[in-house]
């Protein structure tokens, strides 16, 4: 059974940083692109970033370029999202997803507020 | 960015009756491999979005056959043949042909 479990969310002040983690199991992790998707309260989802199977080649939505970095550790079956210089508008539930598939985690909440 | 426009945004339904949601993309969703990467998701309150349909019309494993997807190019439709109580929530179309991958605004389905 495919499982994606996010962690690392919390409250942070504007300008602060957080690192999200997503532990994957139930599939050959190194064979798949992985993604982060976010959903602000009361709004639709927004696809944030993708990372390819090996290495660091990644894509980012324009609003997070230069501030967020997606990475992965295939030995640990884990994908990360390093979020720097956080803004109030980054407040959202952050989901980990296996790209181009229907597998999503339950999400971890990030709140950016002073 | 590709803009996905759904209609209607609110859909009151009668249980047991059919329903449909439209989605239009601002540009063709045909990828370089010839496939169209158009998906439909359903989200119940407090839950993660669940993908129902991918590549226009392919149902995910375990999705009831009352859900069907159709369309081509820029116009797509999700049909529910007979609405059941568990179908309430928000439906989103989503394209993953062009980066950034984008969602429609969502269609809220509720029982009349």
mmCIF file of C-alpha atoms in Angstrom, chain A residues 14-108:
data_model
loop_
_atom_site.group_PDB
_atom_site.id
_atom_site.type_symbol
_atom_site.label_atom_id
_atom_site.label_comp_id
_atom_site.label_asym_id
_atom_site.label_seq_id
_atom_site.Cartn_x
_atom_site.Cartn_y
_atom_site.Cartn_z
ATOM 1 C CA UNK A 14 7.129 36.151 8.321
ATOM 2 C CA UNK A 15 10.687 35.871 7.054
ATOM 3 C CA UNK A 16 11.247 32.619 8.897
ATOM 4 C CA UNK A 17 12.054 29.141 7.628
ATOM 5 C CA UNK A 18 10.616 25.641 7.865
ATOM 6 C CA UNK A 19 11.625 22.276 6.440
ATOM 7 C CA UNK A 20 8.883 19.835 5.537
ATOM 8 C CA UNK A 21 9.502 16.109 5.173
ATOM 9 C CA UNK A 22 7.510 13.388 3.461
ATOM 10 C CA UNK A 23 8.211 9.737 4.227
ATOM 11 C CA UNK A 24 7.153 7.418 1.421
ATOM 12 C CA UNK A 25 6.504 3.696 1.514
ATOM 13 C CA UNK A 26 4.811 0.970 -0.479
ATOM 14 C CA UNK A 27 6.462 1.704 -3.831
ATOM 15 C CA UNK A 28 9.864 2.022 -5.473
ATOM 16 C CA UNK A 29 10.530 5.594 -4.369
ATOM 17 C CA UNK A 30 13.565 6.221 -6.566
ATOM 18 C CA UNK A 31 11.547 5.416 -9.698
ATOM 19 C CA UNK A 32 9.091 8.281 -9.405
ATOM 20 C CA UNK A 33 8.977 12.046 -9.567
ATOM 21 C CA UNK A 34 7.711 13.544 -6.320
ATOM 22 C CA UNK A 35 5.796 16.744 -5.656
ATOM 23 C CA UNK A 36 4.574 19.231 -3.087
ATOM 24 C CA UNK A 37 1.100 20.724 -3.444
ATOM 25 C CA UNK A 38 -0.431 23.304 -1.109
ATOM 26 C CA UNK A 39 -3.929 24.461 -0.309
ATOM 27 C CA UNK A 40 -4.575 27.738 1.447
ATOM 28 C CA UNK A 41 -7.607 27.875 3.772
ATOM 29 C CA UNK A 42 -10.826 27.997 1.761
ATOM 30 C CA UNK A 43 -9.030 27.879 -1.584
ATOM 31 C CA UNK A 44 -8.212 25.335 -4.259
ATOM 32 C CA UNK A 45 -4.946 23.410 -4.438
ATOM 33 C CA UNK A 46 -1.789 24.890 -5.965
ATOM 34 C CA UNK A 47 1.010 22.698 -7.338
ATOM 35 C CA UNK A 48 4.226 24.021 -5.809
ATOM 36 C CA UNK A 49 7.170 21.910 -6.942
ATOM 37 C CA UNK A 50 8.283 18.686 -8.629
ATOM 38 C CA UNK A 51 11.562 16.817 -8.400
ATOM 39 C CA UNK A 52 12.779 14.144 -10.791
ATOM 40 C CA UNK A 53 13.764 10.644 -9.768
ATOM 41 C CA UNK A 54 17.489 11.186 -9.387
ATOM 42 C CA UNK A 55 19.505 14.317 -8.795
ATOM 43 C CA UNK A 56 18.136 17.745 -8.080
ATOM 44 C CA UNK A 57 16.366 18.746 -11.295
ATOM 45 C CA UNK A 58 13.184 20.421 -10.165
ATOM 46 C CA UNK A 59 10.380 22.766 -11.207
ATOM 47 C CA UNK A 60 8.776 25.472 -9.079
ATOM 48 C CA UNK A 61 5.697 27.632 -9.328
ATOM 49 C CA UNK A 62 6.742 31.257 -9.843
ATOM 50 C CA UNK A 63 5.535 32.448 -6.424
ATOM 51 C CA UNK A 64 8.075 30.291 -4.552
ATOM 52 C CA UNK A 65 11.092 30.444 -6.867
ATOM 53 C CA UNK A 66 14.219 31.492 -5.001
ATOM 54 C CA UNK A 67 12.593 30.856 -1.606
ATOM 55 C CA UNK A 68 11.638 27.156 -1.626
ATOM 56 C CA UNK A 69 13.816 24.162 -2.484
ATOM 57 C CA UNK A 70 12.613 20.622 -3.041
ATOM 58 C CA UNK A 71 15.052 17.772 -2.516
ATOM 59 C CA UNK A 72 15.004 14.036 -1.959
ATOM 60 C CA UNK A 73 16.967 11.272 -0.286
ATOM 61 C CA UNK A 74 16.318 8.052 -2.165
ATOM 62 C CA UNK A 75 18.130 6.024 0.497
ATOM 63 C CA UNK A 76 15.616 7.262 3.077
ATOM 64 C CA UNK A 77 12.566 7.272 0.774
ATOM 65 C CA UNK A 78 11.983 10.861 1.786
ATOM 66 C CA UNK A 79 11.286 14.108 -0.058
ATOM 67 C CA UNK A 80 11.793 17.508 1.534
ATOM 68 C CA UNK A 81 10.635 21.075 1.043
ATOM 69 C CA UNK A 82 12.918 23.737 2.476
ATOM 70 C CA UNK A 83 10.932 26.949 2.794
ATOM 71 C CA UNK A 84 12.805 30.194 3.436
ATOM 72 C CA UNK A 85 11.726 33.824 3.681
ATOM 73 C CA UNK A 86 8.165 32.703 4.376
ATOM 74 C CA UNK A 87 5.293 35.068 3.721
ATOM 75 C CA UNK A 88 1.797 35.279 5.189
ATOM 76 C CA UNK A 89 0.442 34.091 1.828
ATOM 77 C CA UNK A 90 2.401 30.831 2.175
ATOM 78 C CA UNK A 91 -0.012 29.770 4.930
ATOM 79 C CA UNK A 92 -1.533 26.509 3.721
ATOM 80 C CA UNK A 93 -1.885 22.784 4.166
ATOM 81 C CA UNK A 94 1.102 21.269 2.356
ATOM 82 C CA UNK A 95 0.614 17.895 0.704
ATOM 83 C CA UNK A 96 3.228 15.504 -0.580
ATOM 84 C CA UNK A 97 2.216 13.685 -3.763
ATOM 85 C CA UNK A 98 3.636 11.140 -6.138
ATOM 86 C CA UNK A 99 3.743 13.145 -9.343
ATOM 87 C CA UNK A 100 1.347 12.219 -12.129
ATOM 88 C CA UNK A 101 -0.449 9.802 -9.836
ATOM 89 C CA UNK A 102 -3.389 9.898 -7.475
ATOM 90 C CA UNK A 103 -1.321 9.345 -4.354
ATOM 91 C CA UNK A 104 -1.338 12.217 -1.868
ATOM 92 C CA UNK A 105 -0.566 12.406 1.823
ATOM 93 C CA UNK A 106 -2.798 13.898 4.494
ATOM 94 C CA UNK A 107 -0.873 17.144 4.633
ATOM 95 C CA UNK A 108 1.000 19.222 7.196
#
